[in-house]
């Protein structure tokens, strides 16, 4: 059995630069990953199987629409390998929430199948499959801090310190396409220069205003996060609605998590660290 972690991704900054003719947007983003997320378990078997377990299993539909099975099928088509596989997705990340859950699951499936088939993880064919599955899948396949350009698939590595981070989601799913469609088409400029923290601190998430318009609960999340003791930066990730708060000290992150869980027990709250 292969157990492959599918960590949550965050966009510490996300600058939307232009709308393209193909309906996608040119962006510049700082992708980071955290220590926690979903898990994909793969077992070679006698017939194909796919099951979803875990706290957010109910948030996903049937097999046909799952990025895990699409990744499996794309891998098979590209590499011509068809051995039956039993796949179990342990779903801990909220669905449609801006932290790349589905993309991380697809990327973990590709990594696990590559390991099973002795395909190198830096094989260009894997990246090609990833880009076809979704804009965030190449970054999730790399699984490390990256600057992303283009749709998010043109990647260059950068380092980030392992800061404590708190993720909070108010329990509303938002459509990525709808949030991008709400962008006001004003280019507010490139990512700032500097190291990853400088980019995060001096950057923005241009999808925050349209996401807040669609899901006002994001306002309440950010209002609580910005007033936490010791918070360095609070911002929405991706197209939302999950927001993050970076801290210097794990104690401050833990205290903020405790306070938010008490005030808003219905929200999802994950205390973790940048990986
Ligand atoms: O690539 P992915 O399928 O994850 O994108 C979902 C939707 O988000 C796209 O259909 C598009 O509407 C929007 N999107 C975009 N520009 C990007 C990435 C995503 O407009 N760079």
Coordinates of C-alpha atoms and ligand atoms in Angstrom, one line a residue:
X1 CA 0.0 0.0 0.0
X2 CA 1.2 3.5 -0.8
X3 CA 0.0 6.3 1.5
X4 CA 0.5 9.7 -0.1
X5 CA -0.1 12.9 1.8
X6 CA -2.1 15.6 0.0
X7 CA -1.3 18.8 2.0
X8 CA -3.4 21.9 1.8
X9 CA -2.0 24.7 -0.4
X10 CA -2.3 28.3 0.4
X11 CA -1.8 31.4 -1.8
X12 CA 0.1 33.8 0.5
X13 CA -0.3 36.3 -2.3
X14 CA -2.4 36.1 -5.5
X15 CA -2.1 38.9 -8.0
X16 CA -4.5 38.7 -11.0
X17 CA -3.0 40.5 -13.9
X18 CA -5.2 40.0 -16.9
X19 CA -8.2 38.1 -18.3
X20 CA -7.2 35.8 -21.2
X21 CA -9.1 35.0 -24.3
X22 CA -9.4 31.4 -23.2
X23 CA -11.4 32.4 -20.1
X24 CA -8.5 31.9 -17.7
X25 CA -6.6 34.7 -15.9
X26 CA -2.9 35.5 -16.0
X27 CA -1.8 35.5 -12.4
X28 CA 1.3 35.7 -10.1
X29 CA 1.0 33.8 -6.9
X30 CA 3.0 32.6 -4.0
X31 CA 2.0 29.0 -3.3
X32 CA 2.9 27.4 0.0
X33 CA 1.9 24.1 1.6
X34 CA 1.1 23.2 5.2
X35 CA 1.8 20.1 7.2
X36 CA -1.7 18.8 7.2
X37 CA -4.3 17.8 4.6
X38 CA -6.0 14.9 2.9
X39 CA -4.4 11.5 2.4
X40 CA -4.6 9.2 -0.7
X41 CA -4.1 5.5 -0.1
X42 CA -3.4 3.2 -3.1
X43 CA -3.4 -0.6 -3.1
X44 CA -2.9 -2.8 -6.1
X45 CA -5.8 -5.1 -6.2
X46 CA -7.9 -7.4 -8.4
X47 CA -10.3 -4.7 -9.5
X48 CA -10.7 -0.9 -9.4
X49 CA -12.2 0.7 -6.4
X50 CA -12.6 4.2 -5.1
X51 CA -13.9 5.3 -1.7
X52 CA -14.0 8.6 0.2
X53 CA -13.8 8.6 4.0
X54 CA -13.0 11.2 6.6
X55 CA -14.8 14.3 8.0
X56 CA -15.4 16.0 4.6
X57 CA -16.3 12.8 2.6
X58 CA -19.9 14.0 2.4
X59 CA -18.8 17.2 0.6
X60 CA -17.9 15.3 -2.6
X61 CA -20.1 13.8 -5.2
X62 CA -19.8 10.5 -7.0
X63 CA -16.8 9.0 -8.7
X64 CA -17.3 10.6 -12.0
X65 CA -16.6 14.1 -10.8
X66 CA -13.7 13.4 -8.6
X67 CA -10.2 14.7 -9.5
X68 CA -8.7 11.6 -8.0
X69 CA -10.3 9.3 -10.5
X70 CA -9.6 11.7 -13.3
X71 CA -5.9 11.8 -12.3
X72 CA -5.8 8.0 -12.2
X73 CA -7.4 7.7 -15.7
X74 CA -5.1 10.4 -17.1
X75 CA -2.0 8.6 -15.7
X76 CA -3.1 5.3 -17.2
X77 CA -3.8 6.9 -20.6
X78 CA -0.4 8.6 -20.6
X79 CA 1.7 5.7 -19.3
X80 CA -0.3 2.8 -20.7
X81 CA -0.5 1.1 -17.3
X82 CA -3.9 -0.4 -16.5
X83 CA -3.4 -2.6 -13.4
X84 CA -6.4 -2.5 -11.1
X85 CA -6.1 -0.1 -8.1
X86 CA -8.1 0.4 -5.0
X87 CA -8.0 4.1 -4.0
X88 CA -9.1 5.5 -0.6
X89 CA -9.3 9.3 -0.2
X90 CA -9.3 10.4 3.4
X91 CA -10.9 13.9 3.1
X92 CA -9.9 16.3 5.9
X93 CA -10.0 19.6 3.9
X94 CA -13.2 21.4 3.2
X95 CA -14.3 21.3 -0.4
X96 CA -14.3 24.3 -2.7
X97 CA -12.5 26.4 -0.2
X98 CA -9.4 27.9 -1.8
X99 CA -6.8 25.6 -0.2
X100 CA -6.5 23.2 -3.2
X101 CA -8.1 20.1 -1.7
X102 CA -9.1 18.6 -5.0
X103 CA -5.9 19.7 -6.7
X104 CA -3.8 18.2 -3.8
X105 CA -5.7 14.9 -4.0
X106 CA -5.1 14.7 -7.8
X107 CA -1.4 15.5 -7.3
X108 CA -1.1 12.9 -4.5
X109 CA -2.7 10.3 -6.8
X110 CA -0.2 11.1 -9.6
X111 CA 2.7 10.9 -7.1
X112 CA 1.5 7.6 -5.7
X113 CA 0.9 6.0 -9.1
X114 CA 4.3 7.3 -10.3
X115 CA 5.9 5.6 -7.3
X116 CA 4.0 2.4 -8.0
X117 CA 5.1 2.4 -11.6
X118 CA 8.7 3.6 -11.0
X119 CA 8.1 6.8 -12.9
X120 CA 10.3 9.7 -11.7
X121 CA 8.5 12.4 -9.9
X122 CA 10.1 15.0 -12.2
X123 CA 9.0 13.3 -15.4
X124 CA 7.7 16.0 -17.7
X125 CA 4.6 13.8 -18.6
X126 CA 3.4 14.0 -15.0
X127 CA 3.5 17.8 -15.1
X128 CA 1.6 17.8 -18.4
X129 CA -1.1 15.6 -16.9
X130 CA -1.2 17.8 -13.8
X131 CA -1.7 21.0 -15.8
X132 CA -4.5 19.4 -17.8
X133 CA -6.3 18.5 -14.5
X134 CA -6.3 22.0 -13.1
X135 CA -4.4 25.2 -12.6
X136 CA -3.2 24.4 -9.1
X137 CA -2.4 20.7 -9.7
X138 CA 1.2 21.4 -11.0
X139 CA 2.1 23.3 -7.8
X140 CA 0.5 20.6 -5.7
X141 CA 2.5 18.0 -7.6
X142 CA 5.7 19.8 -6.8
X143 CA 4.4 20.2 -3.2
X144 CA 6.8 22.9 -2.1
X145 CA 6.8 26.7 -2.0
X146 CA 6.7 28.1 -5.5
X147 CA 6.0 31.3 -7.3
X148 CA 3.4 30.5 -9.9
X149 CA 2.8 32.4 -13.1
X150 CA 0.5 32.0 -16.2
X151 CA -2.6 30.1 -15.0
X152 CA -0.5 29.0 -12.0
X153 CA 1.4 26.3 -13.8
X154 CA 4.7 28.1 -14.6
X155 CA 6.6 27.5 -11.4
X156 CA 9.8 28.6 -9.8
X157 CA 10.9 27.5 -6.4
X158 CA 11.5 29.8 -3.4
X159 CA 12.0 29.1 0.3
X160 CA 9.7 30.0 3.2
X161 CA 10.3 29.7 6.9
X162 CA 8.1 27.1 8.8
X163 CA 5.8 29.6 10.5
X164 CA 2.8 28.6 12.5
X165 CA -0.4 29.2 10.5
X166 CA -4.1 29.0 11.3
X167 CA -6.7 28.2 8.6
X168 CA -10.3 29.1 9.1
X169 CA -13.3 28.4 6.9
X170 CA -16.8 29.6 7.6
X171 CA -18.4 26.6 6.0
X172 CA -19.5 28.3 2.7
X173 CA -18.2 26.9 -0.5
X174 CA -17.5 29.4 -3.3
X175 CA -17.1 28.7 -7.0
X176 CA -13.6 29.5 -8.3
X177 CA -15.0 30.5 -11.7
X178 CA -17.6 32.8 -10.1
X179 CA -14.9 34.6 -8.0
X180 CA -12.6 35.1 -11.0
X181 CA -15.6 36.4 -13.0
X182 CA -16.1 39.0 -10.3
X183 CA -12.6 40.4 -10.6
X184 CA -12.8 44.1 -11.6
X185 CA -10.2 43.7 -14.3
X186 CA -7.9 46.3 -12.8
X187 CA -4.3 45.2 -12.9
X188 CA -2.9 46.3 -9.6
X189 CA 0.7 45.2 -10.4
X190 CA 3.2 42.4 -10.1
X191 CA 4.2 40.5 -7.0
X192 CA 6.7 42.6 -4.9
X193 CA 10.4 41.7 -4.8
X194 CA 12.1 40.1 -2.0
X195 CA 12.0 36.8 -0.1
X196 CA 8.8 34.8 0.4
X197 CA 7.7 36.6 3.6
X198 CA 8.3 40.0 2.0
X199 CA 6.2 38.9 -1.0
X200 CA 3.5 37.8 1.3
X201 CA 3.5 40.8 3.5
X202 CA 3.7 43.4 0.7
X203 CA 1.4 41.4 -1.7
X204 CA -2.3 41.0 -2.0
X205 CA -5.1 38.6 -2.9
X206 CA -6.9 40.3 -5.7
X207 CA -9.7 37.6 -5.4
X208 CA -10.6 38.7 -1.9
X209 CA -13.0 41.6 -2.9
X210 CA -15.1 39.5 -5.3
X211 CA -15.1 36.5 -3.0
X212 CA -16.2 38.7 -0.1
X213 CA -19.0 40.0 -2.2
X214 CA -20.2 36.5 -2.9
X215 CA -19.6 35.2 0.6
X216 CA -19.8 37.9 3.2
X217 CA -18.9 35.3 5.9
X218 CA -15.3 35.9 4.8
X219 CA -15.5 39.4 6.4
X220 CA -16.3 37.8 9.7
X221 CA -13.4 35.4 9.5
X222 CA -10.9 38.0 8.6
X223 CA -12.2 40.4 11.3
X224 CA -11.5 37.7 13.9
X225 CA -8.1 36.7 12.5
X226 CA -6.6 40.3 12.2
X227 CA -7.3 41.0 15.8
X228 CA -5.5 37.8 17.1
X229 CA -2.5 38.5 19.3
X230 CA 0.8 38.0 17.5
X231 CA -0.7 37.7 14.0
X232 CA 1.7 38.7 11.3
X233 CA -0.6 38.5 8.3
X234 CA -4.3 37.5 7.8
X235 CA -5.6 37.1 4.3
X236 CA -7.9 34.9 2.2
X237 CA -6.3 32.0 0.2
X238 CA -7.1 31.3 -3.5
X239 CA -10.6 32.1 -4.4
X240 CA -11.8 31.5 -0.8
X241 CA -13.5 31.2 1.4
X242 CA -10.7 29.8 3.6
X243 CA -8.5 32.5 5.2
X244 CA -5.2 32.1 6.9
X245 CA -3.3 33.9 9.7
X246 CA 0.5 33.6 9.9
X247 CA 2.1 33.8 13.4
X248 CA 5.7 34.0 14.6
X249 CA 4.9 32.0 17.7
X250 CA 3.0 28.6 17.9
X251 CA 1.5 29.7 21.3
X252 CA -0.2 32.7 19.7
X253 CA -1.5 30.5 16.9
X254 CA -2.9 28.0 19.4
X255 CA -4.5 30.7 21.5
X256 CA -6.2 32.2 18.4
X257 CA -7.4 28.7 17.4
X258 CA -8.9 28.2 20.9
X259 CA -10.6 31.6 20.8
X260 CA -12.1 31.1 17.4
X261 CA -13.3 27.6 18.1
X262 CA -15.1 28.9 21.2
X263 CA -16.6 31.9 19.4
X264 CA -17.5 30.0 16.2
X265 CA -17.8 26.3 16.9
X266 CA -19.4 25.7 13.5
X267 CA -16.4 27.0 11.6
X268 CA -13.6 24.8 10.4
X269 CA -10.3 25.7 12.0
X270 CA -6.9 24.0 11.4
X271 CA -3.8 24.9 13.4
X272 CA -0.7 23.9 11.4
X273 CA 2.5 25.2 10.1
X274 CA 4.0 26.1 6.7
X275 CA 5.9 23.1 5.3
Ligands
LIG1 O1 -8.0 25.3 -13.6 P1 -9.2 25.1 -12.7 O2 -10.1 24.1 -13.3 O3 -8.9 24.8 -11.3 O4 -10.0 26.5 -12.7 C1 -11.3 26.6 -12.3 C2 -11.9 27.9 -12.9 O5 -11.2 29.0 -12.3 C3 -11.6 28.1 -14.4 O6 -12.7 27.5 -15.1 C4 -11.6 29.6 -14.5 O7 -12.9 30.1 -14.5 C5 -11.0 30.0 -13.2 N1 -9.5 30.3 -13.3 C6 -9.1 31.4 -14.0 N2 -7.8 31.7 -14.1 C7 -6.9 30.9 -13.5 C8 -7.3 29.7 -12.8 C9 -8.6 29.5 -12.7 O8 -9.9 32.2 -14.5 N3 -5.6 31.2 -13.6

